[in-house]
C-alpha angles and dihedrals in degrees: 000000000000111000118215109201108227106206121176106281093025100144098166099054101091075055097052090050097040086047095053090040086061087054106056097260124128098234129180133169112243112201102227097237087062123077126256109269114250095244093054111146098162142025130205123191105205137221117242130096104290114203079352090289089289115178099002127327118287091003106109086038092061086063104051120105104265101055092077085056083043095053090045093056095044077056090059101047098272110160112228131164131202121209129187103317084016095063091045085056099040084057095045085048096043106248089117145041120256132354133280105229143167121327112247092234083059087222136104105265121204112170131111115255140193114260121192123213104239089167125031093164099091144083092256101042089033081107090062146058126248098265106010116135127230143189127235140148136256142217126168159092101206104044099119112124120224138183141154113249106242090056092038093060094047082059091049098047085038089061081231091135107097102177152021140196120248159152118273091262092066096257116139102229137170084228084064103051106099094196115026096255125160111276096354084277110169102171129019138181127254120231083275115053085225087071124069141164129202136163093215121092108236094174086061088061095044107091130080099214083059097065101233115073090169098122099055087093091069099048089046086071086088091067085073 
């Protein structure tokens, strides 16, 4: 059962459960206060404005009850995905390299956006090819990534950057980076490849009655 973490704000949560169910997947909101279920397989950190972005995104999540018991399944090769607010929240608990700040514009962005494969190589890009571009929404205010170099070279020479952001084309431009983040870098991997990160929303280009199932790739990481 995968469970979706349920903080208050979460606002994506009901999609990513609706999203996993289309695919095949047992999926159930967990309210963060509460403990994982046993039969946890999976975890999803949702989008939405935990605690309204206070403080800084993510930051006030990562200390809610559940995360230790997040953080000790992740340990143990739980696969758990953070999308949006949840990878805000998978950074700021330490499940994940850097921070998500800021956009450059200063301004909420919501607009769908190119993303090119830099690592196919992975549970969560296994779907696709090395390369290939692909189309997903967002939706945020705070989706600039942000690391020091030295680290950011070690996740470049570690193949841990999922995903850029791109022209449809597939060139990594400073034109095509909605938010100003390193590299254009949109989704990373935590120390463990069962752990990423990513701002995009892959459960809002899942379905096919949306007209976009791009992002199923990415939520069929949970199959293994």
């Amino acid at each position: 059962m995968i469970a979706v973490v349920q903080f208050g704000g979460s606002n994506c949560d009901r999609d990513a459960v609706r999203a996993l169910s289309d695919l095949g997947f047992e999926a159930e909101r967990v309210w963060h206060e509460d403990p994982l279920p046993e039969e946890t397989t999976g975890i999803v950190l949702p989008g939405g404005f935990s605690y309204g972005d206070y403080l800084r995104g993510g930051a006030m999540a990562a200390r809610s009850p559940i995360m230790e018991s997040v953080r000790e399944a992740a340990e143990e090769g739980v696969p758990v995905l953070g999308v949006c607010n949840g990878a805000q929240i998978g950074c700021e608990s330490g499940l994940t390299p850097g921070a998500f700040t800021t956009n450059a514009s200063a301004r909420f962005q919501c607009e769908h956006v190119y993303l090119r494969v830099e690592n196919a190589d992975t549970r969560w890009t296994a779907a696709y090819d090395e390369g290939e571009v692909i189309e997903l929404p967002i939706a945020h205010g705070e989706g600039r990534f942000e690391l020091d170099a030295e680290r950011y070279e070690e996740l470049e020479a570690d193949d841990r950057i999922l995903f850029r952001y791109c022209d449809a084309e597939g060139n990594v431009t400073d034109e095509a980076n909605p938010n100003g983040s390193l590299g254009n870098v949109a989704g990373v991997l935590g120390d463990s490849e069962s752990v990423a990160v990513l701002m995009p929303h892959p459960e809002r280009a899942s379905l096919p009655q949306l007209g976009n199932t791009d992002g199923r790739g990415v939520l069929a990481g949970f199959e293994g």
